Short mmCIF file of C-alpha atoms in Angstrom, two decimals:
data_model
loop_
_atom_site.label_atom_id
_atom_site.label_comp_id
_atom_site.label_asym_id
_atom_site.label_seq_id
_atom_site.Cartn_x
_atom_site.Cartn_y
_atom_site.Cartn_z
CA LYS J 1 -68.41 -44.42 37.97
CA ASN J 2 -66.55 -41.60 36.30
CA GLU J 3 -66.77 -41.31 32.57
CA VAL J 4 -64.02 -39.50 30.70
CA GLU J 5 -64.62 -38.12 27.24
CA GLN J 6 -62.00 -36.61 24.98
CA SER J 7 -62.34 -34.60 21.81
CA PRO J 8 -61.41 -34.61 19.08
CA GLN J 9 -60.58 -38.26 18.51
CA ASN J 10 -58.20 -37.37 15.69
CA LEU J 11 -56.54 -34.09 14.90
CA THR J 12 -54.31 -33.09 12.00
CA ALA J 13 -52.52 -29.77 12.10
CA GLN J 14 -49.87 -27.87 10.18
CA GLU J 15 -46.60 -27.10 11.87
CA GLY J 16 -46.88 -23.93 13.91
CA GLU J 17 -50.59 -24.17 14.60
CA PHE J 18 -52.10 -23.79 18.07
CA ILE J 19 -53.62 -27.08 19.23
CA THR J 20 -56.41 -27.64 21.75
CA ILE J 21 -57.51 -31.03 23.06
CA ASN J 22 -60.48 -31.25 25.38
CA CYS J 23 -61.37 -33.60 28.22
CA SER J 24 -64.58 -33.75 30.19
CA TYR J 25 -65.55 -36.03 33.04
CA SER J 26 -68.80 -36.87 34.76
CA VAL J 27 -67.89 -37.08 38.45
CA GLY J 28 -66.18 -34.42 40.54
CA ILE J 29 -62.49 -35.09 41.01
CA SER J 30 -59.56 -33.69 42.89
CA ALA J 31 -57.02 -33.93 40.08
CA LEU J 32 -56.60 -35.02 36.51
CA HIS J 33 -53.72 -36.42 34.47
CA TRP J 34 -52.62 -35.71 30.93
CA LEU J 35 -50.44 -38.38 29.33
CA GLN J 36 -48.62 -38.54 26.01
CA GLN J 37 -48.19 -41.81 24.16
CA HIS J 38 -45.52 -41.90 21.50
CA PRO J 39 -45.98 -43.83 18.25
CA GLY J 40 -43.70 -46.56 19.63
CA GLY J 41 -46.03 -47.05 22.61
CA GLY J 42 -44.07 -45.35 25.39
CA ILE J 43 -46.20 -43.28 27.75
CA VAL J 44 -45.10 -40.07 29.39
CA SER J 45 -46.94 -38.23 32.13
CA LEU J 46 -47.30 -34.61 31.06
CA PHE J 47 -49.33 -32.96 33.78
CA MET J 48 -51.19 -33.68 36.95
CA LEU J 49 -53.37 -30.75 37.86
CA SER J 50 -56.03 -30.01 40.38
CA SER J 51 -56.81 -26.37 39.62
CA GLY J 52 -56.02 -23.50 37.33
CA LYS J 53 -53.27 -23.87 34.80
CA LYS J 54 -49.88 -25.51 34.40
CA LYS J 55 -47.29 -24.80 31.74
CA HIS J 56 -44.32 -26.83 30.58
CA GLY J 57 -42.51 -25.54 27.55
CA ARG J 58 -45.03 -25.27 24.72
CA LEU J 59 -47.62 -27.33 26.59
CA ILE J 60 -50.31 -25.73 28.70
CA ALA J 61 -52.98 -27.60 30.67
CA THR J 62 -55.99 -25.99 32.25
CA ILE J 63 -58.74 -27.40 34.41
CA ASN J 64 -62.11 -26.09 35.56
CA ILE J 65 -63.21 -28.25 38.46
CA GLN J 66 -66.71 -26.76 38.59
CA GLU J 67 -67.34 -27.39 34.90
CA LYS J 68 -65.61 -30.81 35.02
CA HIS J 69 -63.49 -29.91 32.03
CA SER J 70 -59.81 -29.76 31.18
CA SER J 71 -57.92 -28.68 28.09
CA LEU J 72 -54.45 -29.38 26.80
CA HIS J 73 -52.95 -26.75 24.53
CA ILE J 74 -49.85 -26.94 22.37
CA THR J 75 -48.42 -23.69 21.09
CA ALA J 76 -46.30 -23.52 17.91
CA SER J 77 -46.92 -27.20 17.19
CA HIS J 78 -44.14 -29.29 15.69
CA PRO J 79 -44.10 -32.68 13.94
CA ARG J 80 -42.41 -34.18 17.02
CA ASP J 81 -45.60 -33.39 18.95
CA SER J 82 -47.34 -36.08 16.91
CA ALA J 83 -48.61 -38.59 19.47
CA VAL J 84 -51.73 -39.76 21.25
CA TYR J 85 -52.74 -37.53 24.15
CA ILE J 86 -54.74 -39.15 26.93
CA CYS J 87 -56.51 -37.65 29.92
CA ALA J 88 -57.28 -39.70 33.04
CA ALA J 89 -59.42 -39.09 36.09
CA PRO J 90 -59.99 -41.05 39.31
CA GLY J 91 -62.59 -43.75 38.85
CA GLY J 92 -63.88 -44.00 42.37
CA SER J 93 -61.95 -46.86 43.96
CA GLN J 94 -58.55 -46.20 45.40
CA GLY J 95 -56.48 -47.55 42.57
CA ASN J 96 -58.67 -46.95 39.62
CA LEU J 97 -58.04 -44.33 36.99
CA ILE J 98 -60.49 -43.94 34.15
CA PHE J 99 -58.77 -43.04 30.90
CA GLY J 100 -60.13 -41.20 27.93
CA LYS J 101 -59.81 -42.96 24.59
CA GLY J 102 -57.11 -40.53 23.54
CA THR J 103 -56.67 -37.92 20.87
CA LYS J 104 -54.37 -38.85 18.02
CA LEU J 105 -52.49 -35.75 16.93
CA SER J 106 -50.59 -35.56 13.68
CA VAL J 107 -48.59 -32.41 12.95
CA LYS J 108 -47.52 -32.02 9.32
CA PRO J 109 -44.36 -30.12 8.36
CA GLY R 1 -35.00 -43.81 41.74
CA ALA R 2 -35.81 -40.58 39.98
CA GLY R 3 -38.88 -41.97 38.27
CA VAL R 4 -40.94 -45.09 37.76
CA SER R 5 -38.92 -47.61 35.80
CA GLN R 6 -40.38 -50.51 33.86
CA SER R 7 -38.58 -53.38 32.24
CA PRO R 8 -38.34 -54.62 29.66
CA SER R 9 -39.50 -51.77 27.47
CA ASN R 10 -40.42 -54.25 24.77
CA LYS R 11 -41.09 -57.99 24.98
CA VAL R 12 -41.95 -60.42 22.22
CA THR R 13 -43.00 -63.87 23.37
CA GLU R 14 -44.49 -66.98 21.86
CA LYS R 15 -48.06 -67.93 22.59
CA GLY R 16 -48.23 -70.22 25.61
CA LYS R 17 -45.09 -68.91 27.30
CA ASP R 18 -45.06 -67.16 30.65
CA VAL R 19 -43.81 -63.57 30.92
CA GLU R 20 -42.82 -61.34 33.80
CA LEU R 21 -43.02 -57.58 33.66
CA ARG R 22 -41.20 -55.53 36.24
CA CYS R 23 -41.95 -52.18 37.80
CA ASP R 24 -39.57 -50.20 40.01
CA PRO R 25 -41.58 -47.44 41.67
CA ILE R 26 -40.29 -44.15 42.94
CA SER R 27 -38.45 -44.73 46.20
CA GLY R 28 -40.77 -44.34 49.18
CA HIS R 29 -43.99 -44.58 47.22
CA THR R 30 -46.34 -46.95 49.03
CA ALA R 31 -48.97 -47.23 46.32
CA LEU R 32 -48.36 -48.98 43.00
CA TYR R 33 -50.75 -49.46 40.10
CA TRP R 34 -50.79 -51.58 36.97
CA TYR R 35 -52.77 -50.65 33.86
CA ARG R 36 -52.83 -51.96 30.31
CA GLN R 37 -53.73 -50.69 26.88
CA SER R 38 -54.76 -53.26 24.34
CA LEU R 39 -54.47 -52.50 20.64
CA GLY R 40 -57.05 -49.92 19.66
CA GLN R 41 -58.41 -49.72 23.20
CA GLY R 42 -58.10 -47.21 26.00
CA LEU R 43 -56.05 -47.80 29.12
CA GLU R 44 -57.69 -50.01 31.75
CA PHE R 45 -56.98 -50.66 35.41
CA LEU R 46 -55.52 -54.04 36.41
CA ILE R 47 -54.42 -54.02 40.05
CA TYR R 48 -53.48 -51.70 42.90
CA PHE R 49 -50.97 -52.32 45.70
CA GLN R 50 -50.71 -50.53 49.01
CA GLY R 51 -47.44 -51.70 50.45
CA ASN R 52 -47.17 -55.40 49.66
CA SER R 53 -50.90 -56.11 49.71
CA ALA R 54 -53.36 -55.71 46.85
CA PRO R 55 -56.65 -54.30 48.12
CA ASP R 56 -58.01 -54.02 44.59
CA LYS R 57 -57.23 -56.60 41.94
CA SER R 58 -60.58 -56.30 40.25
CA GLY R 59 -59.10 -55.42 36.88
CA LEU R 60 -57.08 -58.61 36.34
CA PRO R 61 -58.73 -60.13 33.26
CA SER R 62 -58.19 -63.81 34.10
CA ASP R 63 -56.47 -66.16 36.53
CA ARG R 64 -53.52 -66.29 34.13
CA PHE R 65 -52.64 -62.83 35.42
CA SER R 66 -51.03 -62.34 38.80
CA ALA R 67 -48.93 -59.68 40.45
CA GLU R 68 -46.84 -59.40 43.53
CA ARG R 69 -44.92 -56.75 45.32
CA THR R 70 -42.07 -57.38 47.67
CA GLY R 71 -40.46 -55.14 50.25
CA GLY R 72 -42.98 -52.46 49.48
CA SER R 73 -40.97 -51.68 46.38
CA VAL R 74 -40.55 -53.66 43.16
CA SER R 75 -43.61 -55.25 41.61
CA THR R 76 -43.83 -58.05 39.08
CA LEU R 77 -46.81 -58.68 36.83
CA THR R 78 -46.84 -62.27 35.61
CA ILE R 79 -48.87 -63.56 32.69
CA GLN R 80 -49.00 -67.32 32.38
CA ARG R 81 -49.67 -69.19 29.15
CA THR R 82 -49.78 -65.97 27.15
CA GLN R 83 -52.42 -65.52 24.49
CA GLN R 84 -52.43 -63.19 21.52
CA GLU R 85 -55.10 -61.04 23.18
CA ASP R 86 -52.58 -60.31 25.95
CA SER R 87 -50.60 -58.18 23.50
CA ALA R 88 -50.75 -54.67 24.91
CA VAL R 89 -48.79 -51.89 26.55
CA TYR R 90 -48.57 -52.54 30.29
CA LEU R 91 -48.21 -49.37 32.32
CA CYS R 92 -47.12 -49.04 35.93
CA ALA R 93 -47.55 -46.04 38.21
CA SER R 94 -46.64 -45.27 41.80
CA SER R 95 -47.80 -42.74 44.33
CA GLY R 96 -46.86 -41.49 47.77
CA GLY R 97 -50.49 -40.59 48.34
CA THR R 98 -53.59 -41.18 46.26
CA VAL R 99 -53.96 -42.31 42.65
CA THR R 100 -54.43 -38.69 41.66
CA GLU R 101 -50.83 -38.09 42.66
CA ALA R 102 -49.41 -41.02 40.71
CA PHE R 103 -46.34 -40.91 38.51
CA PHE R 104 -46.27 -43.16 35.47
CA GLY R 105 -43.61 -45.38 33.99
CA GLN R 106 -43.07 -45.51 30.24
CA GLY R 107 -44.72 -48.88 29.86
CA THR R 108 -43.79 -52.32 28.56
CA ARG R 109 -45.00 -53.23 25.08
CA LEU R 110 -45.84 -56.95 25.07
CA THR R 111 -46.34 -58.74 21.77
CA VAL R 112 -47.51 -62.35 21.77
CA VAL R 113 -46.84 -64.13 18.49
#
């Protein structure tokens, strides 16, 4: 069974700071998801990546398949980035995703 | 549709009532997944559909939970005799391939009072 660990659990930053959230997993995978959960509960899929790096606006996700590690970066952070960021990896069975416990990010103005 | 659509986005129900949560997957996606996130907990797998059949329903927490999918499209997750511990965000995803290629809906927040 895959185990997904995220760090840090909580993160407070000042507006404009560069943010890094880390995700590691125990079993080799073909792809990994990054999700964003807004304070109201809505969940948005940010990235699905299987290698290298993807960029969307101020968000950058990287993955190293060999090291079983992925990072989510936010450049020039803004208070509207405040949310819980969750990574998820396949759990082994066809329908199962294993989710990290999430990183709660709070960006102060 | 353009993305995975879930309805309602929010639902408040009284303890003991039945609720139905709906998921409209991306058109053509054969695989559909339900997950939930209880308060203070991580997301957990509930059930997986391939077409209209559910080869993996191992995550359903009790027999009060059931799900169906018709026409290889829309899926409904039904919770009977809701309990307060059923309060959670219920998330649906669909895929044209494997779970690693899934697209997520925005979730339904269920509150049982």
